[in-house]
CSV table of C-alpha atoms in Angstrom, one decimal:
chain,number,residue,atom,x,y,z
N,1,UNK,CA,86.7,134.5,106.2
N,2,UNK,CA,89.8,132.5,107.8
N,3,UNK,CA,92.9,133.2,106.7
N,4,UNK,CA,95.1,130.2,108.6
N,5,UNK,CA,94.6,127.9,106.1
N,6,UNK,CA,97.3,127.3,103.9
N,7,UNK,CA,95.9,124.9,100.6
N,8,UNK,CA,96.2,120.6,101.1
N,9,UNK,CA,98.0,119.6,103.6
N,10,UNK,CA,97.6,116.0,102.5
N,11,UNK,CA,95.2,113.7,101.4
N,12,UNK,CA,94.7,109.6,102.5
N,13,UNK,CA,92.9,106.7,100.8
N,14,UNK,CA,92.5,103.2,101.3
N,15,UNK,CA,94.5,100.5,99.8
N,16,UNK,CA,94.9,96.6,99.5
N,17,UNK,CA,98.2,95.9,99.0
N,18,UNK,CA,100.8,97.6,100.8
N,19,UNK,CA,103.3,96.3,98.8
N,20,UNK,CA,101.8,97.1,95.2
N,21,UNK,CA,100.9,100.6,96.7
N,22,UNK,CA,104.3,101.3,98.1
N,23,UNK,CA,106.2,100.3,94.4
N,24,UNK,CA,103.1,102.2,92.7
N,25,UNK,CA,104.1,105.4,94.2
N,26,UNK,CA,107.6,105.2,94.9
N,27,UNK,CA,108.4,103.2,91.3
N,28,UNK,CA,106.5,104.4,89.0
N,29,UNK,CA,105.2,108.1,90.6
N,30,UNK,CA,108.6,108.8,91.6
N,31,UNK,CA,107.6,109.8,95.5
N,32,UNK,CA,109.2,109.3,98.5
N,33,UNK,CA,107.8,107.4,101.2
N,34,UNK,CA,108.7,109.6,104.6
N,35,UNK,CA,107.1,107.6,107.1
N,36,UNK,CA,106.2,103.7,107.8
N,37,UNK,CA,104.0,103.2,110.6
N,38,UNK,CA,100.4,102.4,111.4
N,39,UNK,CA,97.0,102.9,111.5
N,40,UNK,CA,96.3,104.4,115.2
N,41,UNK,CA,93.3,102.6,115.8
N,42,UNK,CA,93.9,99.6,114.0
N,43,UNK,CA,98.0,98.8,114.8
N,44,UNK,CA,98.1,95.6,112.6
N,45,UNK,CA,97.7,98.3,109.2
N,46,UNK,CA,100.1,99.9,107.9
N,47,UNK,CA,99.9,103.9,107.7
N,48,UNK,CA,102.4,104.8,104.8
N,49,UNK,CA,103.3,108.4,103.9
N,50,UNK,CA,104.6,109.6,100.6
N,51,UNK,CA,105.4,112.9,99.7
N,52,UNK,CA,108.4,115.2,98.2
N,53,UNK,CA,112.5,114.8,99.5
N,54,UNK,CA,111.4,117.3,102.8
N,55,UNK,CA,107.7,115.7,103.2
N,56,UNK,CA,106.4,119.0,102.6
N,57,UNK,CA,103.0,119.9,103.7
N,58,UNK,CA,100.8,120.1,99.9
N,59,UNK,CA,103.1,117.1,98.9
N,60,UNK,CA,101.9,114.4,101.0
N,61,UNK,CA,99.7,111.2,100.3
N,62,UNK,CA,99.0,108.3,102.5
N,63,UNK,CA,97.8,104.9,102.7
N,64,UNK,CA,95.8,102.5,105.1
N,65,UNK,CA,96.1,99.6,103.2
N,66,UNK,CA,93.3,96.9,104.5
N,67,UNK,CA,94.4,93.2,102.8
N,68,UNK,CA,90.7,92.1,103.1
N,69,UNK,CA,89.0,95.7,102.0
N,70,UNK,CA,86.2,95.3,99.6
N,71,UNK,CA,86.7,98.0,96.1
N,72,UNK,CA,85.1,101.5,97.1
N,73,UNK,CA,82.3,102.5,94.8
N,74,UNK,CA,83.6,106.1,93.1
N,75,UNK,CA,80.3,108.5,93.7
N,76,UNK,CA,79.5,112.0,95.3
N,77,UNK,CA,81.1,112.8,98.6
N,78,UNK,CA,84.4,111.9,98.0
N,79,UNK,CA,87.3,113.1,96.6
N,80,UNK,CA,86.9,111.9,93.2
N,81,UNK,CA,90.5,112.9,91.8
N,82,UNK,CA,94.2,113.5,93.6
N,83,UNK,CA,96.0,116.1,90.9
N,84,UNK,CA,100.2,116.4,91.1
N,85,UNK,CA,101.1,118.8,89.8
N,86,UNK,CA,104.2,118.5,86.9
N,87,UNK,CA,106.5,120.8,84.8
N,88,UNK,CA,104.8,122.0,81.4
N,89,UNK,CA,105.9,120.3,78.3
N,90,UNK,CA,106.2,116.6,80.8
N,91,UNK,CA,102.7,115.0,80.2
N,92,UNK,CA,104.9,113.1,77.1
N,93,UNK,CA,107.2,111.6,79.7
N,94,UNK,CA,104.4,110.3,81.9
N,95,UNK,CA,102.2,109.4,79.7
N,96,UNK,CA,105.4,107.2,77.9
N,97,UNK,CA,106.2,106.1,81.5
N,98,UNK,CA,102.4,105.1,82.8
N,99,UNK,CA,101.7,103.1,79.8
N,100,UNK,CA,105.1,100.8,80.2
N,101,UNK,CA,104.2,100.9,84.1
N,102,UNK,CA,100.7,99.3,82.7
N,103,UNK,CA,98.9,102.1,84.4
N,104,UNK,CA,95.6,102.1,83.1
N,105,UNK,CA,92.7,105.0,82.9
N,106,UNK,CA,94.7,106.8,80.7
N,107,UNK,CA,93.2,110.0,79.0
N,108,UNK,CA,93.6,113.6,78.1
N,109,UNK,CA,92.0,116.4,79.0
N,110,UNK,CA,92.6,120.1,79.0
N,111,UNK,CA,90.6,121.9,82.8
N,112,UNK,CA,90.9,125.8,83.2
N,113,UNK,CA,93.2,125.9,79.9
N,114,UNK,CA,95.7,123.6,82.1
N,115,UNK,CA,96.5,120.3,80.1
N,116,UNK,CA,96.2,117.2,82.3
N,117,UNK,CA,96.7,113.2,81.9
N,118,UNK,CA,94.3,111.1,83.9
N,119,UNK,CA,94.9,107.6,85.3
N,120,UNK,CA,94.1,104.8,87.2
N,121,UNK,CA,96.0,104.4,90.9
N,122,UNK,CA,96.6,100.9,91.2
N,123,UNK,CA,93.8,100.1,93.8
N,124,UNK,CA,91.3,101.8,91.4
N,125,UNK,CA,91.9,105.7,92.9
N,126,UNK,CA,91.7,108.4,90.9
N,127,UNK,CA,94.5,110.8,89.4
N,128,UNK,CA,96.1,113.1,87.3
N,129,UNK,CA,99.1,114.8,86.3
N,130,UNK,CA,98.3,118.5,85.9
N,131,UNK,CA,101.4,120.7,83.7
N,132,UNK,CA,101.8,123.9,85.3
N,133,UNK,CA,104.6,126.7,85.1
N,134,UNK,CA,106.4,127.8,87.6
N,135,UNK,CA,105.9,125.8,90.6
N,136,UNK,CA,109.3,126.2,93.0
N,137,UNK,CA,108.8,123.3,95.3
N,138,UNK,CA,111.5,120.7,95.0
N,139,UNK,CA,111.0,117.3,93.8
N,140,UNK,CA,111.8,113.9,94.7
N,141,UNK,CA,114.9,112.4,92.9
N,142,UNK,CA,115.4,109.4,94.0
N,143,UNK,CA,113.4,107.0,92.1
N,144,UNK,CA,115.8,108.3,89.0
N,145,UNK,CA,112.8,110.9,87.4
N,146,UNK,CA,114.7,113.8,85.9
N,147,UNK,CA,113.9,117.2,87.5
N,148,UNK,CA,113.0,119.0,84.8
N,149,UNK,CA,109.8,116.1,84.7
N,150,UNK,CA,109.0,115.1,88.1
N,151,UNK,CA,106.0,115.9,90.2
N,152,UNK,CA,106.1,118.6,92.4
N,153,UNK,CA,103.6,117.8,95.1
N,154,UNK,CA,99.2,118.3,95.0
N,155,UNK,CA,98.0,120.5,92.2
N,156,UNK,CA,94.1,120.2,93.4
N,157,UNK,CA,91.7,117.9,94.3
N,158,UNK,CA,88.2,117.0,92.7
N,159,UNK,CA,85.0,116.4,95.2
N,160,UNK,CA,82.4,115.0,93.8
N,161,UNK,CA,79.1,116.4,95.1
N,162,UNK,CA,75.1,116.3,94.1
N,163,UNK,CA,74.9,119.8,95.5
N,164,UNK,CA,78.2,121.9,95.8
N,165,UNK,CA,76.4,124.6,97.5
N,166,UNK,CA,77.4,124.0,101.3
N,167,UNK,CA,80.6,122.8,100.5
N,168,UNK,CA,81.4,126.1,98.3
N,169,UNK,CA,79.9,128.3,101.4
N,170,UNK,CA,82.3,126.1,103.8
N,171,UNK,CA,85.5,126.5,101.5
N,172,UNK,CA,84.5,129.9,101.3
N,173,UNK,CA,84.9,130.4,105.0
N,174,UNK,CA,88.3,128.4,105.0
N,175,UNK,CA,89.5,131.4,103.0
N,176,UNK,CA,88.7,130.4,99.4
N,177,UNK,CA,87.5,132.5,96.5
N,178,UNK,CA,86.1,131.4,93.6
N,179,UNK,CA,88.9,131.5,90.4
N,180,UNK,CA,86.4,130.1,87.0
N,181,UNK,CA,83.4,127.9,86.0
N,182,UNK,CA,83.1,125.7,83.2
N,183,UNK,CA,81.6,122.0,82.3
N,184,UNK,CA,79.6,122.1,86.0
N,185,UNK,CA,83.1,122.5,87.5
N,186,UNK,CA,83.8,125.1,90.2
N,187,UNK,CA,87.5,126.1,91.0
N,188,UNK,CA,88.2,127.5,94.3
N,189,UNK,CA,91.4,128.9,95.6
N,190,UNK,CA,93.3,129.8,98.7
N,191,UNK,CA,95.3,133.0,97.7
N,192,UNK,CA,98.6,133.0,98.8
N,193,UNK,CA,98.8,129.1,99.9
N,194,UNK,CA,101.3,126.8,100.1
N,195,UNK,CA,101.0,125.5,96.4
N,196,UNK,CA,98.6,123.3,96.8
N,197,UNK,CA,95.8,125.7,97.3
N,198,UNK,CA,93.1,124.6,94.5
N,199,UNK,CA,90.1,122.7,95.0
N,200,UNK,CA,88.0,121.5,92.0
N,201,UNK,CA,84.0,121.1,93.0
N,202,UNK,CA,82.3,118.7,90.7
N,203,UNK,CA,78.7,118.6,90.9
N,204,UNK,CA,77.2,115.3,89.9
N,205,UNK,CA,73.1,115.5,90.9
N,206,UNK,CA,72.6,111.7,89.5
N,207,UNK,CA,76.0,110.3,90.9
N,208,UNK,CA,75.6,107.5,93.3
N,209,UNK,CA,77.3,108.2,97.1
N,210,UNK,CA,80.7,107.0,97.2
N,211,UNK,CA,81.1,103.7,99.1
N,212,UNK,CA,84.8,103.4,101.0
N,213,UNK,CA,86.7,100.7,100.2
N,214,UNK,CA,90.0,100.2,98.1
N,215,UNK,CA,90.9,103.4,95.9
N,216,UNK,CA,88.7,105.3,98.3
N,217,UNK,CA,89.8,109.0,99.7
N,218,UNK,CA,89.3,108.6,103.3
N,219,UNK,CA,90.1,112.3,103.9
N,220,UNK,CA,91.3,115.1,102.5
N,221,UNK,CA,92.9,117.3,104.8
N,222,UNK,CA,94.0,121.2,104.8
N,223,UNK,CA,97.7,122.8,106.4
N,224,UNK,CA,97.7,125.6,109.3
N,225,UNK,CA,101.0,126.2,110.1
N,226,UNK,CA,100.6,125.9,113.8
N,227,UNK,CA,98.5,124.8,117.2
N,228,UNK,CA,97.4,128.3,117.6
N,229,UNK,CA,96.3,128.3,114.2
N,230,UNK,CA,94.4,125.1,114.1
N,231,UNK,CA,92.5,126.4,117.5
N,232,UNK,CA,91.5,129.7,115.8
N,233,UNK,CA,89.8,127.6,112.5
N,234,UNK,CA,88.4,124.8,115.3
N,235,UNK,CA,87.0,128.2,117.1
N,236,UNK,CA,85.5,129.3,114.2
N,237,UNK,CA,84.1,125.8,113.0
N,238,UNK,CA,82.0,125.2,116.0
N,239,UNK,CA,80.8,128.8,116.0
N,240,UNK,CA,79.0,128.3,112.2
N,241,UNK,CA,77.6,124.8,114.1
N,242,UNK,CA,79.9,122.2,112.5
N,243,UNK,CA,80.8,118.9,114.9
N,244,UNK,CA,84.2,119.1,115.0
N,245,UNK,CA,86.6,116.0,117.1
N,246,UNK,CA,88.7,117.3,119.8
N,247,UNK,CA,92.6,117.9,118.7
N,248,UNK,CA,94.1,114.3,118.2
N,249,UNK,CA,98.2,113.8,118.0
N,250,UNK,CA,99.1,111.9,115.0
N,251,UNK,CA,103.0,112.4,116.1
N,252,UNK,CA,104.0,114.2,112.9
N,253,UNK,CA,101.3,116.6,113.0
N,254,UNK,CA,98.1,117.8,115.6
N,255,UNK,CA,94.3,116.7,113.7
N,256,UNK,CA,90.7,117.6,113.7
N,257,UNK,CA,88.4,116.2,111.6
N,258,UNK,CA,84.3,116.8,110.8
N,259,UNK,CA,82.1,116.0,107.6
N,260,UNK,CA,81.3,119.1,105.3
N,261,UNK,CA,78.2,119.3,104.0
N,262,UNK,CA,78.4,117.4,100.8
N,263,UNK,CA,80.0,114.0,102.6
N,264,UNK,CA,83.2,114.7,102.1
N,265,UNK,CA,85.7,114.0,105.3
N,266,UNK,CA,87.8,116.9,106.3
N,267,UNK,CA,90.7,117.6,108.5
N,268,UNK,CA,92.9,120.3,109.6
N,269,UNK,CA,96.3,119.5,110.1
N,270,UNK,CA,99.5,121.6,111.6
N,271,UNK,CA,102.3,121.8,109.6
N,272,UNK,CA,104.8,120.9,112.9
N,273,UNK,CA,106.2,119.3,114.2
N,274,UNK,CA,107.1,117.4,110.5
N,275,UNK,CA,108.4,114.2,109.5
N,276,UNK,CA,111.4,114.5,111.2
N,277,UNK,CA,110.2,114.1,114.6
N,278,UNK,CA,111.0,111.1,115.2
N,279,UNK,CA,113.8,109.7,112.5
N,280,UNK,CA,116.8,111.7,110.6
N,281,UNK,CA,115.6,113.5,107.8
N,282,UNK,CA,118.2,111.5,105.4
N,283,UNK,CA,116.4,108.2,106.2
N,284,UNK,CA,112.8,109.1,106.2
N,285,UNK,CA,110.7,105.9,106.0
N,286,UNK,CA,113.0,103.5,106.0
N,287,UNK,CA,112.4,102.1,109.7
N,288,UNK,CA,108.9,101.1,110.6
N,289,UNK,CA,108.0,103.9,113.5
N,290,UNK,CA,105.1,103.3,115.9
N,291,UNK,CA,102.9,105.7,117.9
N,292,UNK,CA,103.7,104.8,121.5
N,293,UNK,CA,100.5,103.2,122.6
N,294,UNK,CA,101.6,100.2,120.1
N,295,UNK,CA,105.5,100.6,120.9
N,296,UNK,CA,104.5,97.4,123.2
N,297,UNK,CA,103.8,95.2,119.9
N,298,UNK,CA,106.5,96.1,117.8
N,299,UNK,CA,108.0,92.0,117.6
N,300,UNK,CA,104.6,90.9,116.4
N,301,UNK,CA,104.1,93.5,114.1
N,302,UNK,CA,107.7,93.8,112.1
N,303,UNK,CA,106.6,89.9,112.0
N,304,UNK,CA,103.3,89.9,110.6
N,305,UNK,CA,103.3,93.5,108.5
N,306,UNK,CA,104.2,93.0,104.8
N,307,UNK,CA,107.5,94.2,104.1
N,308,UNK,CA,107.6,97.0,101.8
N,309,UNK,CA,111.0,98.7,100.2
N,310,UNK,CA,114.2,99.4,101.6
């Protein structure tokens, strides 16, 4: 069993509107976006990262919002649900604040004795608000949400399988144990992560695969704190006879990606060298930052990217 990996380290879908994305999650989420930039391999996309005040690893979501993308299909192999976590007693003040937002989806539900309120991202994604107790990481304040209500960073995420069984055996080796069982739902968890160290496996044999698109999870990927860290898993990864990329720079942390067995995209990302890199931590994603291969098109692109924010 591993023991480098630390819980989510953050977790990207496709959009279709950068700027009704951007307002969704800093307006009526209450998130910070800590970095505007772009898609790597496709420079004329925005890449857009939100997460709490610090851009904390377990905190962060991300965008690659594609104007002409076709809706995703929800369906096994994908991440089926993002869960924030949010103080207990708050699901009155979101569920007040999500209905004037016009948020739709919205529902009830109690998982693991844990009462959560489901809704609708506004390119059809999948979330919820999960209340739990005692969760010390600091939240965002500047979108005016009171402390005392405002999301914390990832709680889980649901994957949606027709058979859970290589993905349990593969979280397994990541160094998750399984915590409880109930309704076909199987919750796994990193002892000792970073917060946002659970991981929901749904098992759906008659679900249809997921088709990517709008409100699709791209990837879901998991926090080592380090290089030497992220070698070690990558080590062990290939050893068990999973294809894994080589180490790719993504400038605000070092990547490796490979399918698990259910469909699902993973990646394992370092915690360093942060969001700070390359811009004050007081003005995180405000400027649009670009990877240096596209520094060369920055004119055309502050002309032709949609402006988002401030």
């Amino acid at each position: 069993m591993l023991t480098q990996i630390e819980g989510i380290h953050h977790i990207t879908s496709m959009a279709r509107d950068a700027q009704a994305t951007d307002r969704f999650i800093t307006d009526t989420l209450g998130l910070r976006r800590v970095k505007k930039t772009v898609n790597f391999d496709a420079p004329e996309v925005y890449h857009l990262y939100y997460a709490n005040g610090s851009g904390q690893p377990g905190t962060v979501m991300t965008y690659f919002p594609f104007p002409n993308i076709v809706a995703g299909r929800r369906g096994a192999g994908e991440v089926g649900a993002t869960v924030y976590a949010v103080p207990e007693g708050s699901l009155v003040f979101w569920e007040k604040r999500l209905e004037e937002h016009g948020v739709t989806g919205l529902a009830r539900e109690t998982r693991f004795g844990e009462a959560r309120l489901l809704f609708d991202g506004v390119n059809g994604d999948g979330f919820a608000l999960n209340e739990l107790k005692g969760d010390a990481r600091e939240p965002w304040n500047g979108a005016g949400i009171a402390d005392d209500v405002a999301i914390r960073g990832f709680h889980s995420a649901s994957l949606v399988l027709r058979d859970r069984r290589g993905t349990e055996a593969l979280l397994s080796l990541m160094g998750y144990e399984s915590l409880a069982e109930e309704n076909g739902i199987l919750r796994m968890k990193r002892d000792g992560g970073n917060g946002a160290d659970l991981i929901d496996l749904e098992t759906r044999p008659d679900a249809p695969v997921a088709r990517q698109g709008a409100g699709s999870v791209h990837h879901i990927a998991f926090a080592v704190a380090d290089d030497a860290a992220q070698l070690a898993v990558r080590d062990a990864l290939v050893a068990e006879g999973f294809q894994i990329t080589p180490v790719i720079d993504r400038d605000y942390f070092h990547s490796i990606y490979f399918r698990a067995p259910g469909g699902v995209l993973f990646e394992i990302a370092t915690n360093e060298p942060g969001f700070a890199n390359d811009e004050d931590m007081a003005h995180l994603g405000e400027a649009l930052k670009l990877p240096s291969q596209h520094a060369h098109l920055r004119e055309r692109l502050e002309a032709s990217l949609p402006k988002i924010g401030g």
